[in-house]
C-alpha cells in the first residue's frame, strides 16, 4: 500500500469514529434549551362578535303579555351575518302560540331583521333593531281578525359574552305588532300591539 493510500484509509476511519462518538455535554444541554425557547402555541381565538362577515346562530324564546287574559309566546331560530362592522342582518323563523280569550291559535312566522350594535366593548354590546315579517296561524289572531298577518318589529337589547368559544346571552324588548294591514278590509283588522320580552343564546358559526 502506498503512503497516499494509507493516509486516505486512516482519515476515513477517523471520520467514521467521530460520527459514532456520543454527543458532548454541551450538546446535551443545548437540546432541551432549544425546546424550551420555542413559544407555546396560542389557543384558538373565537371570532369577534360584530366583525364584518362573521355569521351566528341564535335560538331563544319570547313572551308578549297583556297582563290579562291573552298572551303570545314564541320559540325562534335565526341565522345572522354582519354586513359591516357591528351592523347585523338576520333571517328568523318562529313558532307561535296565541293564548286568547276564546280561540287559542298556533302559528309560524318568517322575518328579516336589521340590528345595529352601537356599543360594542367585546364583552358587551347594546343594540337597536328593526324588522318585518309575516305570520300564518291556525285561527284568527287577534280574534275577529285573520289567520294571516304582517309582523313589523322595533326594539332594543344587549348581548353579553359567556365563554371563550364566543357564546353570548342576548336579551331585549321589542314592539310586538300583529295586523293584516287591511288586506281583508277595514272591518277585519283588529291590530295587536304590546311589548315582547325575549332571551336568546347566540352561537358562532365561523
Tab-separated table of C-alpha atoms in Angstrom:
chain	number	residue	atom	x	y	z
A	1	UNK	CA	0.000	0.000	0.000
A	2	UNK	CA	1.373	3.401	-0.913
A	3	UNK	CA	1.790	6.184	1.617
A	4	UNK	CA	-1.040	8.167	0.000
A	5	UNK	CA	-3.482	5.239	0.180
A	6	UNK	CA	-2.587	4.616	3.816
A	7	UNK	CA	-3.310	8.256	4.693
A	8	UNK	CA	-6.725	8.093	2.955
A	9	UNK	CA	-7.702	4.914	4.882
A	10	UNK	CA	-6.620	6.445	8.196
A	11	UNK	CA	-8.591	9.661	7.539
A	12	UNK	CA	-11.757	7.706	6.655
A	13	UNK	CA	-11.521	5.605	9.828
A	14	UNK	CA	-11.124	8.727	11.958
A	15	UNK	CA	-14.189	10.330	10.328
A	16	UNK	CA	-16.372	7.248	10.996
A	17	UNK	CA	-15.269	7.143	14.614
A	18	UNK	CA	-16.072	10.805	15.106
A	19	UNK	CA	-19.582	10.379	13.664
A	20	UNK	CA	-20.311	7.492	16.046
A	21	UNK	CA	-18.996	9.250	19.147
A	22	UNK	CA	-21.571	10.125	21.874
A	23	UNK	CA	-22.700	13.771	21.998
A	24	UNK	CA	-20.718	16.063	24.240
A	25	UNK	CA	-22.097	17.522	27.441
A	26	UNK	CA	-22.588	20.904	25.779
A	27	UNK	CA	-24.715	19.327	23.034
A	28	UNK	CA	-26.869	17.504	25.592
A	29	UNK	CA	-27.501	20.761	27.451
A	30	UNK	CA	-28.297	22.673	24.271
A	31	UNK	CA	-31.037	20.256	23.116
A	32	UNK	CA	-33.571	20.861	25.927
A	33	UNK	CA	-32.738	24.556	25.843
A	34	UNK	CA	-33.781	24.699	22.186
A	35	UNK	CA	-37.133	23.107	23.043
A	36	UNK	CA	-37.615	25.482	25.971
A	37	UNK	CA	-37.108	28.520	23.731
A	38	UNK	CA	-39.929	27.509	21.357
A	39	UNK	CA	-43.009	29.691	22.091
A	40	UNK	CA	-46.172	27.823	23.142
A	41	UNK	CA	-48.929	27.508	20.561
A	42	UNK	CA	-51.552	30.165	21.340
A	43	UNK	CA	-55.106	28.893	21.986
A	44	UNK	CA	-57.581	29.224	19.131
A	45	UNK	CA	-59.482	32.507	19.359
A	46	UNK	CA	-63.224	32.730	18.797
A	47	UNK	CA	-64.395	35.040	16.053
A	48	UNK	CA	-65.010	38.618	17.095
A	49	UNK	CA	-68.673	39.451	17.636
A	50	UNK	CA	-69.538	42.283	15.287
A	51	UNK	CA	-66.714	41.559	12.834
A	52	UNK	CA	-67.659	42.072	9.194
A	53	UNK	CA	-68.526	38.768	7.535
A	54	UNK	CA	-68.950	36.760	10.764
A	55	UNK	CA	-72.030	34.527	10.971
A	56	UNK	CA	-74.051	33.468	14.020
A	57	UNK	CA	-76.907	31.183	15.066
A	58	UNK	CA	-79.477	32.427	17.586
A	59	UNK	CA	-82.015	30.325	19.475
A	60	UNK	CA	-84.438	31.693	22.043
A	61	UNK	CA	-87.937	32.357	23.335
A	62	UNK	CA	-90.230	35.356	23.684
A	63	UNK	CA	-93.318	36.376	25.647
A	64	UNK	CA	-95.769	39.162	24.793
A	65	UNK	CA	-98.261	39.557	27.662
A	66	UNK	CA	-101.239	41.846	28.006
A	67	UNK	CA	-101.238	41.085	31.770
A	68	UNK	CA	-104.858	39.914	31.485
A	69	UNK	CA	-106.413	37.021	29.561
A	70	UNK	CA	-104.254	36.935	26.415
A	71	UNK	CA	-100.581	36.108	25.931
A	72	UNK	CA	-98.407	35.374	22.899
A	73	UNK	CA	-95.418	33.015	23.180
A	74	UNK	CA	-92.790	32.090	20.631
A	75	UNK	CA	-89.717	29.926	20.096
A	76	UNK	CA	-87.376	31.249	17.441
A	77	UNK	CA	-84.257	30.336	15.483
A	78	UNK	CA	-82.229	32.847	13.475
A	79	UNK	CA	-79.200	32.944	11.188
A	80	UNK	CA	-77.354	36.250	11.047
A	81	UNK	CA	-74.375	37.856	9.329
A	82	UNK	CA	-72.570	41.130	9.995
A	83	UNK	CA	-72.725	43.040	6.712
A	84	UNK	CA	-70.259	45.621	8.013
A	85	UNK	CA	-68.762	46.012	11.473
A	86	UNK	CA	-71.497	45.995	14.147
A	87	UNK	CA	-74.375	46.010	11.608
A	88	UNK	CA	-76.165	42.655	11.554
A	89	UNK	CA	-78.731	41.185	9.150
A	90	UNK	CA	-80.812	38.225	10.395
A	91	UNK	CA	-83.346	35.778	8.975
A	92	UNK	CA	-85.611	34.371	11.689
A	93	UNK	CA	-88.181	31.602	11.810
A	94	UNK	CA	-90.513	31.228	14.786
A	95	UNK	CA	-93.268	29.018	16.126
A	96	UNK	CA	-96.114	30.772	17.965
A	97	UNK	CA	-98.807	30.010	20.497
A	98	UNK	CA	-101.501	32.661	20.993
A	99	UNK	CA	-103.374	32.208	24.275
A	100	UNK	CA	-106.638	34.052	23.542
A	101	UNK	CA	-109.929	34.605	25.335
A	102	UNK	CA	-111.957	32.203	23.168
A	103	UNK	CA	-109.918	30.519	20.419
A	104	UNK	CA	-106.261	29.756	21.010
A	105	UNK	CA	-104.066	29.518	17.914
A	106	UNK	CA	-100.764	28.043	16.791
A	107	UNK	CA	-98.704	29.612	14.048
A	108	UNK	CA	-95.419	30.121	12.288
A	109	UNK	CA	-93.605	33.227	11.109
A	110	UNK	CA	-90.676	34.290	8.949
A	111	UNK	CA	-88.935	37.623	9.492
A	112	UNK	CA	-85.901	39.634	8.446
A	113	UNK	CA	-84.180	41.939	10.910
A	114	UNK	CA	-81.540	44.675	10.760
A	115	UNK	CA	-79.682	45.226	14.020
A	116	UNK	CA	-77.104	47.913	14.844
A	117	UNK	CA	-74.804	47.281	17.824
A	118	UNK	CA	-73.988	50.917	18.547
A	119	UNK	CA	-71.994	49.974	21.676
A	120	UNK	CA	-69.517	47.075	21.396
A	121	UNK	CA	-66.891	46.556	24.114
A	122	UNK	CA	-66.171	42.945	23.124
A	123	UNK	CA	-67.769	41.517	26.260
A	124	UNK	CA	-70.945	43.613	25.946
A	125	UNK	CA	-72.963	45.112	23.107
A	126	UNK	CA	-76.020	47.363	23.150
A	127	UNK	CA	-78.211	47.409	20.043
A	128	UNK	CA	-81.360	48.675	18.369
A	129	UNK	CA	-83.198	46.733	15.671
A	130	UNK	CA	-85.946	46.937	13.063
A	131	UNK	CA	-87.657	44.127	11.199
A	132	UNK	CA	-90.637	42.916	9.223
A	133	UNK	CA	-92.232	39.505	8.840
A	134	UNK	CA	-95.431	37.565	8.251
A	135	UNK	CA	-97.373	35.150	10.479
A	136	UNK	CA	-99.767	32.371	9.451
A	137	UNK	CA	-101.893	30.851	12.236
A	138	UNK	CA	-104.445	28.124	12.810
A	139	UNK	CA	-107.120	30.656	13.840
A	140	UNK	CA	-107.681	34.390	13.731
A	141	UNK	CA	-105.071	36.438	15.624
A	142	UNK	CA	-106.296	38.663	17.157
A	143	UNK	CA	-109.787	37.231	17.443
A	144	UNK	CA	-112.047	38.850	14.862
A	145	UNK	CA	-109.095	39.425	12.568
A	146	UNK	CA	-107.425	36.993	10.181
A	147	UNK	CA	-105.180	33.952	10.169
A	148	UNK	CA	-102.564	35.721	8.011
A	149	UNK	CA	-100.893	38.835	9.372
A	150	UNK	CA	-97.902	41.085	8.952
A	151	UNK	CA	-95.482	41.401	11.814
A	152	UNK	CA	-93.299	44.546	11.966
A	153	UNK	CA	-90.966	44.995	14.916
A	154	UNK	CA	-88.669	47.540	16.539
A	155	UNK	CA	-86.757	47.258	19.770
A	156	UNK	CA	-83.530	47.329	21.733
A	157	UNK	CA	-81.421	44.989	23.816
A	158	UNK	CA	-77.962	43.869	24.816
A	159	UNK	CA	-75.631	40.904	24.448
A	160	UNK	CA	-73.047	39.525	26.872
A	161	UNK	CA	-70.194	37.121	26.055
A	162	UNK	CA	-70.448	33.966	28.195
A	163	UNK	CA	-67.289	31.985	27.325
A	164	UNK	CA	-64.083	31.920	25.280
A	165	UNK	CA	-65.839	29.996	22.485
A	166	UNK	CA	-67.873	33.129	21.718
A	167	UNK	CA	-71.294	32.047	23.043
A	168	UNK	CA	-73.373	35.068	24.029
A	169	UNK	CA	-76.529	35.809	26.003
A	170	UNK	CA	-78.942	38.170	24.275
A	171	UNK	CA	-81.903	39.827	25.997
A	172	UNK	CA	-84.208	42.535	24.758
A	173	UNK	CA	-87.647	44.035	24.436
A	174	UNK	CA	-89.446	44.980	21.230
A	175	UNK	CA	-92.695	46.229	19.806
A	176	UNK	CA	-94.894	43.206	19.041
A	177	UNK	CA	-97.415	44.150	16.351
A	178	UNK	CA	-99.795	41.789	14.556
A	179	UNK	CA	-102.235	43.011	11.895
A	180	UNK	CA	-103.287	42.196	8.346
A	181	UNK	CA	-102.714	45.751	7.061
A	182	UNK	CA	-106.382	45.880	5.934
A	183	UNK	CA	-105.753	43.200	3.296
A	184	UNK	CA	-109.192	41.749	4.099
A	185	UNK	CA	-110.939	45.109	4.602
A	186	UNK	CA	-111.106	47.788	7.261
A	187	UNK	CA	-113.600	45.835	9.355
A	188	UNK	CA	-111.367	42.794	9.835
A	189	UNK	CA	-108.189	44.352	11.157
A	190	UNK	CA	-108.116	44.422	14.969
A	191	UNK	CA	-104.382	45.005	15.436
A	192	UNK	CA	-102.413	43.682	18.383
A	193	UNK	CA	-99.790	45.980	19.919
A	194	UNK	CA	-97.778	45.163	23.004
A	195	UNK	CA	-94.248	44.675	24.305
A	196	UNK	CA	-92.435	41.371	23.764
A	197	UNK	CA	-89.644	40.287	26.097
A	198	UNK	CA	-87.128	37.738	24.824
A	199	UNK	CA	-83.948	35.911	25.795
A	200	UNK	CA	-81.580	34.109	23.419
A	201	UNK	CA	-78.323	32.207	23.136
A	202	UNK	CA	-76.094	33.360	20.266
A	203	UNK	CA	-73.562	30.832	18.908
A	204	UNK	CA	-70.690	31.472	16.457
A	205	UNK	CA	-70.848	29.594	13.162
A	206	UNK	CA	-67.484	30.616	11.647
